[in-house]
XYZ file of C-alpha atoms in Angstrom:
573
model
C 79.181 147.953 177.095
C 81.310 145.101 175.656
C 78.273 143.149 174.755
C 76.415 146.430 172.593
C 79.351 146.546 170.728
C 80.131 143.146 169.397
C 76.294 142.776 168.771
C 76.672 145.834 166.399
C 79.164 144.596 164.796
C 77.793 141.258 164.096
C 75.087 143.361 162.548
C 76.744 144.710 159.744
C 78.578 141.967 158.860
C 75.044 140.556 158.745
C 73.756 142.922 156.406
C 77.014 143.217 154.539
C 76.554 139.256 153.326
C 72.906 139.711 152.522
C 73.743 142.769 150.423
C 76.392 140.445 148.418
C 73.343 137.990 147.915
C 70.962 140.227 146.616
C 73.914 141.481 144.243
C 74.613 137.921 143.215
C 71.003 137.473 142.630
C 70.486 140.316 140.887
C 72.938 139.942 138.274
C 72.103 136.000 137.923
C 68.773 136.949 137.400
C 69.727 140.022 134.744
C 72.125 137.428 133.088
C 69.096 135.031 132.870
C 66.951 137.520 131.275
C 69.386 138.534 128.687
C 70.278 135.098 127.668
C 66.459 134.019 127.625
C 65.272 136.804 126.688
C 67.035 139.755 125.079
C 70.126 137.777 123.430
C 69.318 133.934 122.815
C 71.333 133.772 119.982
C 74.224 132.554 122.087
C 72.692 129.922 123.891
C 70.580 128.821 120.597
C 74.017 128.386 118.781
C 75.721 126.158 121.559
C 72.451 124.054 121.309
C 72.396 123.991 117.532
C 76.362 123.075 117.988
C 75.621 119.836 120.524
C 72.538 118.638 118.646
C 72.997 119.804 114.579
C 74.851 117.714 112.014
C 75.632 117.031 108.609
C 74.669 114.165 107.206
C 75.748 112.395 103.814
C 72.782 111.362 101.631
C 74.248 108.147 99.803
C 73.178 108.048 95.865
C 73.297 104.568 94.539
C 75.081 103.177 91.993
C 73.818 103.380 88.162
C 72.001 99.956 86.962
C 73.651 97.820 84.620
C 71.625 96.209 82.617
C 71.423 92.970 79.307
C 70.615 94.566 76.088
C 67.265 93.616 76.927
C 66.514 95.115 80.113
C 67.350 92.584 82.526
C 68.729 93.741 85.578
C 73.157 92.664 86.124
C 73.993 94.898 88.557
C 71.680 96.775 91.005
C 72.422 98.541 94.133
C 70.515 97.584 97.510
C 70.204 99.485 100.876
C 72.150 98.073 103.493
C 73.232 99.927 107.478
C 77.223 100.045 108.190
C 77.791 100.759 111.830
C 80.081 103.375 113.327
C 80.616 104.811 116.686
C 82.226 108.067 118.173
C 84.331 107.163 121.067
C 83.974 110.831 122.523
C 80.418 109.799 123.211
C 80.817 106.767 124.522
C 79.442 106.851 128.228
C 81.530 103.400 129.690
C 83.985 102.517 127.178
C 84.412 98.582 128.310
C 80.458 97.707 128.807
C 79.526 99.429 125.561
C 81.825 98.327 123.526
C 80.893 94.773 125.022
C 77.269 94.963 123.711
C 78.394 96.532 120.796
C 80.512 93.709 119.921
C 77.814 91.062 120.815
C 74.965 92.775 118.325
C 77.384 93.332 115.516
C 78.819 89.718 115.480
C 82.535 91.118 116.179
C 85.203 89.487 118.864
C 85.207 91.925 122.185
C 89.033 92.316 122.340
C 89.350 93.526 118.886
C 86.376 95.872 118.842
C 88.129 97.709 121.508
C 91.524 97.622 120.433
C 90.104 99.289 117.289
C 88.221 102.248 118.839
C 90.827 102.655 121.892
C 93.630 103.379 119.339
C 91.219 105.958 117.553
C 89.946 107.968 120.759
C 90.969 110.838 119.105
C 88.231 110.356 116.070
C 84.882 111.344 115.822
C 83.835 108.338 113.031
C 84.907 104.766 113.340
C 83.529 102.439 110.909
C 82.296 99.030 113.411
C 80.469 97.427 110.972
C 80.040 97.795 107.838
C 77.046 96.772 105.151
C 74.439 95.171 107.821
C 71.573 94.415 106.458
C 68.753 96.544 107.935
C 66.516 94.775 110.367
C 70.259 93.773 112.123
C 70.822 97.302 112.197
C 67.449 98.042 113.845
C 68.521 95.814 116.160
C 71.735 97.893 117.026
C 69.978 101.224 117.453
C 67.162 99.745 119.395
C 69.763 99.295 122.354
C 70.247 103.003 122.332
C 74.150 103.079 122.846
C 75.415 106.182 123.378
C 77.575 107.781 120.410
C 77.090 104.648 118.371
C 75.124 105.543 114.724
C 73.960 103.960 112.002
C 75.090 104.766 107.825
C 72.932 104.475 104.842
C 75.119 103.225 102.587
C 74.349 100.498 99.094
C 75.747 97.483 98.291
C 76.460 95.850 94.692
C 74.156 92.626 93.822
C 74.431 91.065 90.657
C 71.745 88.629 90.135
C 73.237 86.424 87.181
C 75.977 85.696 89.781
C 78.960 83.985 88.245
C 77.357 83.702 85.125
C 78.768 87.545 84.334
C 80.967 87.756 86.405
C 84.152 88.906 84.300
C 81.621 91.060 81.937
C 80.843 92.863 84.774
C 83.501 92.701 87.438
C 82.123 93.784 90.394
C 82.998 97.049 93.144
C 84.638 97.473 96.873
C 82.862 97.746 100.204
C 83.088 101.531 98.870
C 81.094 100.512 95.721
C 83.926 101.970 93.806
C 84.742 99.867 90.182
C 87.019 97.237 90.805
C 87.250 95.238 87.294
C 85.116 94.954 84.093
C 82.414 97.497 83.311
C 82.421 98.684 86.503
C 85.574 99.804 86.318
C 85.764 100.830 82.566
C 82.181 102.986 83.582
C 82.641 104.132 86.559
C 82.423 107.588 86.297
C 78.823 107.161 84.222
C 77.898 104.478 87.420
C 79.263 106.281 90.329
C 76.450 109.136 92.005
C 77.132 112.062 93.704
C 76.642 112.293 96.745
C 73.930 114.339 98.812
C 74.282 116.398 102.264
C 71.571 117.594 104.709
C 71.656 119.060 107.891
C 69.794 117.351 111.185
C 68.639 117.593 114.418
C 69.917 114.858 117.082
C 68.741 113.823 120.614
C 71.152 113.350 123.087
C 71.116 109.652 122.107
C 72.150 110.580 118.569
C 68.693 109.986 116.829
C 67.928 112.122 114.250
C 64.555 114.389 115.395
C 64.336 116.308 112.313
C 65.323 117.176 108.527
C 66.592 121.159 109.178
C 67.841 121.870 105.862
C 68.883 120.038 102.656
C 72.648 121.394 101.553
C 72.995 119.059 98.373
C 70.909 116.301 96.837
C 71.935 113.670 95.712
C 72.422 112.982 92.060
C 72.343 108.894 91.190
C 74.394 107.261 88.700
C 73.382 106.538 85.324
C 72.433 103.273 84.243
C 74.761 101.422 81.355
C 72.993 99.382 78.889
C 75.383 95.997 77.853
C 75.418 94.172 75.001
C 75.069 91.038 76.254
C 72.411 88.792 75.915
C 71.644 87.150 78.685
C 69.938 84.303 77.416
C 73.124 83.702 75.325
C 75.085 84.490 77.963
C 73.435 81.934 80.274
C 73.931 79.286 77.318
C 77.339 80.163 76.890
C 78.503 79.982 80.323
C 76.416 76.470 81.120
C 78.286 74.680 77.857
C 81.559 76.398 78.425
C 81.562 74.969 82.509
C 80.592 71.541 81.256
C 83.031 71.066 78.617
C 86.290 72.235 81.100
C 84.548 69.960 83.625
C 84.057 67.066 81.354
C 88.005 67.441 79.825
C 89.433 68.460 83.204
C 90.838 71.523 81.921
C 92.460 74.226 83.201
C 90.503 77.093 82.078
C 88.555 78.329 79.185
C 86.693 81.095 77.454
C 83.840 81.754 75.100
C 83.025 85.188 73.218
C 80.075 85.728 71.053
C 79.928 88.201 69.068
C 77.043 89.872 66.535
C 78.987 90.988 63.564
C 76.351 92.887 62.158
C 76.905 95.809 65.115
C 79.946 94.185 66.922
C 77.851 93.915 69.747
C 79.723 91.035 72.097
C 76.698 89.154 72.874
C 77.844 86.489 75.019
C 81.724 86.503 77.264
C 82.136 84.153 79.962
C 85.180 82.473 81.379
C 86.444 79.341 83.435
C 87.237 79.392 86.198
C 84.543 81.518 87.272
C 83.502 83.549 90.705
C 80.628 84.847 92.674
C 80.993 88.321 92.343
C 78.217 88.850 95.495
C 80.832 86.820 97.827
C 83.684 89.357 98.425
C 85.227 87.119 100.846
C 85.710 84.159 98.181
C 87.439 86.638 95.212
C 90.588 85.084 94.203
C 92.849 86.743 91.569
C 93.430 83.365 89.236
C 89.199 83.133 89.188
C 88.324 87.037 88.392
C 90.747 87.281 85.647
C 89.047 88.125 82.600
C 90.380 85.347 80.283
C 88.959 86.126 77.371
C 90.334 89.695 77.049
C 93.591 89.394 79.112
C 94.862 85.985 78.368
C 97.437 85.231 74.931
C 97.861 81.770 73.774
C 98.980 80.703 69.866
C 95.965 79.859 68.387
C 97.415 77.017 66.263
C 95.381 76.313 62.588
C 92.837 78.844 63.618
C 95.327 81.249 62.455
C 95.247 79.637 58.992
C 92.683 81.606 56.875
C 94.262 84.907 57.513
C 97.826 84.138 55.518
C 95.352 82.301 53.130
C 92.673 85.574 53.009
C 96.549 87.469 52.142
C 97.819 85.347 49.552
C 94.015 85.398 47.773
C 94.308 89.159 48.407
C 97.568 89.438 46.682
C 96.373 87.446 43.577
C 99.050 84.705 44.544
C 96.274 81.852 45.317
C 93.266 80.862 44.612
C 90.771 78.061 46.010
C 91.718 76.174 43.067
C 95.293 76.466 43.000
C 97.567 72.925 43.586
C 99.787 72.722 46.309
C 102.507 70.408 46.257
C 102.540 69.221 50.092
C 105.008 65.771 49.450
C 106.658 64.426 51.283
C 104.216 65.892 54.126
C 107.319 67.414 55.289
C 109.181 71.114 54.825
C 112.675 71.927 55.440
C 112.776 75.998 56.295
C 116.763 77.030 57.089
C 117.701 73.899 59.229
C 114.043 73.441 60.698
C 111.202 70.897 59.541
C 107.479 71.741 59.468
C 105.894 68.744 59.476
C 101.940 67.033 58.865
C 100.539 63.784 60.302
C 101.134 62.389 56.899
C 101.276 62.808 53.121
C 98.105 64.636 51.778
C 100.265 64.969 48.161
C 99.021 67.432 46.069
C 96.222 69.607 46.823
C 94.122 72.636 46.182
C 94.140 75.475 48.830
C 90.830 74.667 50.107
C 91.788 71.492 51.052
C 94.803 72.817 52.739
C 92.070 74.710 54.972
C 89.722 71.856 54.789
C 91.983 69.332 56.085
C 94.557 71.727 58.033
C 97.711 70.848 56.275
C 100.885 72.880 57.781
C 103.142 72.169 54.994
C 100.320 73.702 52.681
C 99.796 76.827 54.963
C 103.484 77.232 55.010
C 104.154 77.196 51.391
C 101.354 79.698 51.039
C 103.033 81.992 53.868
C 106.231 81.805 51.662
C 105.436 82.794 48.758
C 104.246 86.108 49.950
C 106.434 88.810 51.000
C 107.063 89.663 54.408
C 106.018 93.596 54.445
C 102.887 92.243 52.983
C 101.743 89.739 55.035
C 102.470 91.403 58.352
C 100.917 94.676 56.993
C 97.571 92.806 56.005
C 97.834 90.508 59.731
C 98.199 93.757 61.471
C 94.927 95.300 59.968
C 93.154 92.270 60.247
C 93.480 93.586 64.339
C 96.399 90.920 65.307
C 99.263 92.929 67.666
C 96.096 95.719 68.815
C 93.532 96.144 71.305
C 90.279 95.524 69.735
C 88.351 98.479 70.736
C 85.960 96.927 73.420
C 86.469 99.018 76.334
C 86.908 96.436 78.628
C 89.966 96.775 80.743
C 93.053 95.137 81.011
C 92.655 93.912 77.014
C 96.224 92.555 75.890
C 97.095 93.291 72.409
C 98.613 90.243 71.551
C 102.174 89.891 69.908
C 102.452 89.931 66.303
C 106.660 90.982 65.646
C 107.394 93.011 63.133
C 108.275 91.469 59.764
C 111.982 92.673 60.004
C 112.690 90.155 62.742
C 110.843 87.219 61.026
C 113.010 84.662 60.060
C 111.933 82.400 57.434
C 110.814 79.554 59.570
C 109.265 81.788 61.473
C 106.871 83.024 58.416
C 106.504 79.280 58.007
C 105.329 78.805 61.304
C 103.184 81.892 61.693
C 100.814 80.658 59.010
C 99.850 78.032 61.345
C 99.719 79.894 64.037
C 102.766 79.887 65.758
C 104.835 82.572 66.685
C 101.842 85.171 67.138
C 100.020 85.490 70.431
C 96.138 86.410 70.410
C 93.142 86.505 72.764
C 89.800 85.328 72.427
C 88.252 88.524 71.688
C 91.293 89.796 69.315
C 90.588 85.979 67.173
C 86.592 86.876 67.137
C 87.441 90.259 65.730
C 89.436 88.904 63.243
C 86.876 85.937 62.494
C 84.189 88.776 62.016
C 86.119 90.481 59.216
C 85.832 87.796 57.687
C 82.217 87.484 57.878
C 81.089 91.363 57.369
C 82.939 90.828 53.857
C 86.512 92.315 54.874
C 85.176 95.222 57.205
C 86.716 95.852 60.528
C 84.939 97.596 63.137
C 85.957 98.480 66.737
C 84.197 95.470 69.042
C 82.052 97.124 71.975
C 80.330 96.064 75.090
C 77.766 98.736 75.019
C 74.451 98.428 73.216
C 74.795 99.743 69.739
C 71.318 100.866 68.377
C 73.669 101.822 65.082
C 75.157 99.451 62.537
C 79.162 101.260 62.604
C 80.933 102.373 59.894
C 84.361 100.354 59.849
C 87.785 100.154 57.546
C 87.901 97.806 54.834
C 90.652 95.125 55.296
C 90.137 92.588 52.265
C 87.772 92.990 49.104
C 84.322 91.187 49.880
C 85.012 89.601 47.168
C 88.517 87.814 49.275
C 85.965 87.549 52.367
C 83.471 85.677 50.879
C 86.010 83.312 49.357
C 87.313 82.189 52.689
C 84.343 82.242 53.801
C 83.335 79.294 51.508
C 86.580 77.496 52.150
C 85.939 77.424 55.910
C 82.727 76.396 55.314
C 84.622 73.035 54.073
C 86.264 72.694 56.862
C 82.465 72.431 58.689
C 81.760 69.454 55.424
C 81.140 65.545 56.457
C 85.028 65.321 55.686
C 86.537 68.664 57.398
C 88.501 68.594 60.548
C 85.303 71.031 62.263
C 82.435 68.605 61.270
C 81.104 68.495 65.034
C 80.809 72.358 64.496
C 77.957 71.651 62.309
C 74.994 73.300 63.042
C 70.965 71.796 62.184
C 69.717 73.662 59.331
C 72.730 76.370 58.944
C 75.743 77.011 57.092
C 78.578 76.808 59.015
C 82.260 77.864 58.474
C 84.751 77.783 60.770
C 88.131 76.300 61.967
C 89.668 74.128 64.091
C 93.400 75.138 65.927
C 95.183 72.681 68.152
C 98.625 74.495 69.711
C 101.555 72.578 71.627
C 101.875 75.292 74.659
C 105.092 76.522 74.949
C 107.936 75.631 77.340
C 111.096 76.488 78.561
C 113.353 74.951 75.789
C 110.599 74.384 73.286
C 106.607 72.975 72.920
C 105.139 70.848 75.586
C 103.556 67.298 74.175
C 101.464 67.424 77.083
C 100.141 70.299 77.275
C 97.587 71.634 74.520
C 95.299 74.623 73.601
C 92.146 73.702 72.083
C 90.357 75.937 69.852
C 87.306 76.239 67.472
C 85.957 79.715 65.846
C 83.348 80.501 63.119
C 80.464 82.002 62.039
C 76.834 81.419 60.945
C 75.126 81.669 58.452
C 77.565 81.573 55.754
C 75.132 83.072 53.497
C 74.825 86.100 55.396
C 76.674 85.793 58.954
C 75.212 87.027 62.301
C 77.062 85.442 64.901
C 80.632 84.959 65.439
C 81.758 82.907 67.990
C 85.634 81.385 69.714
C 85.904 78.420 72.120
C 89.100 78.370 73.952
C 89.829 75.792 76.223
C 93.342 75.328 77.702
C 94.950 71.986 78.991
C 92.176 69.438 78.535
C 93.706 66.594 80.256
C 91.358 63.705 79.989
C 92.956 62.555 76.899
C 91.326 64.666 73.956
C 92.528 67.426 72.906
C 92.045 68.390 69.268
C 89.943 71.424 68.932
C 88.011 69.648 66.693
C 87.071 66.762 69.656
C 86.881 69.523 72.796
C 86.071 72.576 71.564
C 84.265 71.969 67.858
C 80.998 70.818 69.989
C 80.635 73.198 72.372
C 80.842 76.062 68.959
C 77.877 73.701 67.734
C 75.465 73.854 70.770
C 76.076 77.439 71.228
C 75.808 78.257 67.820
C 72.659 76.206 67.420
C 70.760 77.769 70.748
C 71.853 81.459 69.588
C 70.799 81.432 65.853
C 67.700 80.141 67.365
C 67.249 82.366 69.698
C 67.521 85.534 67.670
C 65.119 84.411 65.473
C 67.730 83.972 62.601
C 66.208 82.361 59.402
C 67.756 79.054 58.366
C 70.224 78.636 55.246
C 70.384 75.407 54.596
C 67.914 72.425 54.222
C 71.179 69.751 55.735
C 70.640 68.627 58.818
C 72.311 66.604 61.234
C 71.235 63.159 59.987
C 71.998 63.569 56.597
C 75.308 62.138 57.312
C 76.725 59.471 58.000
C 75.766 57.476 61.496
C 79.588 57.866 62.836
C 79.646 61.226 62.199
C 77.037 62.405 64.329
C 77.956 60.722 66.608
C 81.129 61.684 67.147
C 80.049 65.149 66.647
C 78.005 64.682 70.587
C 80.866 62.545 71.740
C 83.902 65.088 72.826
């Protein structure tokens, strides 16, 4: 009886459990059906969540260009490498091979994603060309990706370097144009959304959210076959002199187009590694220095102005010596008395000083300060210094004296080409520019072309068989220009050491194209007269340029008309 019972009971408990498993079943099966079947929404959106993303589309950078279409600044593909360290299956082995493909030391890899577990994007490597990055993704490493991304290449190298400037690793605008334009260069970004494999390949394009819109390209003015020139005789000369830096602007001054603006010390702008502050400095627009007797024909182009001088009119230079309120200005000896070209021609302080003098100090500043001296020029580059020109109220009177030989006042390069090609566009100022101007501008008149064309003529004395700027001379061309050679100052006074060199004029007088300034600072292999260092480097530019632009010869002199010594001095710096 004992034995019926518990058999019974054993029995129900028997059917009891295979009831529950037919229950279980039952709704595992119903749940299966309605997820699979009659509500797959759910299951499709946690799928589309582990496998969906959104992925930037990079738009390149906007070309920048010569004025002729070659290419200065062009953006290439390149792979930058970037993990998520929630994906990462075995944090110390992958990380290990990771380190090994990308060229990076193991320890530091690690100590870099390890103290960003938290993230879902860590940069690993970045800019990889892309057969190295094939190489990456052909390991299949679990959460580690791969980002389009372009990199900056400018094929002239240094030779533009401070034109240019050059970006970040973001290919954000750094210095020169592609920092004054970057807003034109920059793109704007695109966005799609993808399909992914477990191993984070992408299986498929879903949808496109944004494309991407790619920067515009920025036409320069520069010429790069003047360029090229420019930079190759400006690097020889600082090498030859041993100097300390130098700079070179040309300049068209029918459009006040900057043709050619290169710099010494220079830099590779496609070597991110090697940028040093000192080298990408854009000397030319940011650097001030006295520019000596190159200052000389603007108080002249004043007093002419004013009806105070002419060419003609006698200067009384004896003893070669001038006492201004306790202080002396002072020649290399007694040129007696002469007319006011010869004051230019032959660079005579006392001359320039007396000149200075005689006008009053309202007027002179007022007609230095539209001439562009103590103001940006209007280029666009950035980081332009505006010089120092004080205002006449705090002039003393040797300092008047002094200014008209260029002392006292602080240019740069590009502010003393400006003012060089008012002279030559017959007293017209226009605002300099970088860009590519299809347009001859409309500018403010400065001095009558009558005064222009006057001091025009004298500096094309200075340029004579006798001036101090004969090894400016150019074959076949009219020349005028002038030479400036400025003590650099010192705490206490003016260094007899240390010297700026300078040389800036124009060609052809008859109707001038091309403006150009040589600058070069500290030459320090025993010349250093801008009429010795920088005088011949004006001439070979000048000559290639004119030349090169197709610009019709004004004069039937050439080179060997003169005098044996003279030309060769003129190739001898």
């Amino acid at each position: 009886m004992i034995e019926v019972v518990t058999n019974r009971k054993w029995r129900w408990r028997a059917h009891l459990i295979a009831a529950g498993y037919m229950l279980t079943a039952a709704l595992l099966i119903w749940r299966a059906v309605e997820l699979q079947v009659l509500d797959n929404q759910f299951l499709q959106d946690q799928g589309d969540a582990r496998h969906l993303r959104t992925d930037v589309i990079q738009a390149h950078r906007g070309m920048i260009t010569a004025r002729n279409g070659e290419p200065l600044a062009v953006s290439t593909t390149v792979d930058s490498v970037w993990v998520n360290p929630k994906e990462l299956q075995n944090l110390d082995s992958d990380l290990s091979r990771l380190a090994y493909l990308t060229g990076l030391e193991p320890g530091v890899l690690k100590q870099k994603v390890t103290e960003r577990l938290e993230r879902d994007f860590v940069y690993v490597r970045r800019h990889m060309s892309p057969n190295d990055a094939a190489r990456i993704t052909s390991e299949e490493i679990p959460g580690v990706y791969l980002l389009r991304e372009y990199r900056r290449f400018y094929p002239a190298s240094e030779v533009t370097a401070h034109m240019l400037g050059f970006t970040n690793i973001d290919d954000e605008g750094q210095e020169g144009l592609e920092l004054a334009f970057d807003d034109w260069l920059r793109g704007r970004n695109g966005a799609k959304r993808v399909l992914r494999d477990r191993l984070g390949r992408t299986v498929e394009n879903v949808e496109n959210i944004r494309s991407p819109e790619p920067g515009k390209t920025l036409v320069s003015s520069i010429d790069l076959r003047i360029q090229y020139l420019a930079y190759r005789e400006l690097k020889a000369v600082i090498q030859e002199n041993n100097a300390k830096s130098g700079s070179i602007v040309v300049v068209d001054s029918k459009t006040s187009e900057i043709l050619a603006l290169a710099n010494q010390p220079s830099f590779n702008p496609n070597n991110r590694d090697s940028l040093i502050g000192e080298h990408y400095r854009n000397r030319a627009v940011t650097d001030q220095f006295e520019p000596g007797s190159s200052f000389k024909p603007f108080p002249i182009a004043a007093a002419i102005e004013a009806g105070r001088v002419t060419p003609d009119t006698l200067i009384d230079t004896s003893p070669g010596i001038l006492k201004v309120g306790g202080y002396a200005v002072e020649d290399e000896r007694n040129y007696g008395v002469i007319d006011v070209t010869t004051v230019l021609k032959r660079s005579v302080n006392v001359g320039a000083s007396k000149i200075a003098l005689s006008l009053k100090g309202d007027y002179l500043w007022s007609t230095l300060t539209r001439f562009g001296f103590g103001s940006p020029t209007g280029s666009g580059l950035p980081g332009e210094s505006t010089g120092k020109l004080a205002h006449y109220q705090r002039w003393r009177p040797i300092g008047q004296a002094t200014l008209a030989y260029g002392y006292g006042v602080a240019v740069t390069p590009l502010q003393l080409a400006q003012a060089y090609s008012i002279i030559a566009e017959d007293g017209v100022r226009k605002p300099l520019s970088i860009l590519v101007n299809n347009k001859r501008p409309h500018g403010e008149s400065i001095i009558s072309a009558k005064t222009a064309r006057t001091v025009r003529g004298m500096m094309e004395a200075v340029v004579s068989s006798d001036g101090t700027g004969h090894r400016a001379a150019v074959d076949g061309y009219r020349v005028a220009g002038k030479t400036g050679t400025a003590r650099k100052a010192i705490a206490g006074g003016y260094s007899t050491e240390r010297h700026v060199s300078i040389f800036a004029g124009m060609a052809p007088v008859s109707d001038p194209r091309l403006v150009a300034v040589v600058v070069i600072d500290e030459p320090s292999t025993g010349n250093y007269y801008g009429s010795v260092v920088a005088a011949p480097v004006f001439s070979r530019v000048m000559s290639g340029a004119l030349r090169l632009l197709d610009v019709p010869p004004d004069s039937n002199k050439t080179l060997d008309d003169e005098p044996e010594t003279i030309v060769a001095a003129r190739y001898t710096p």
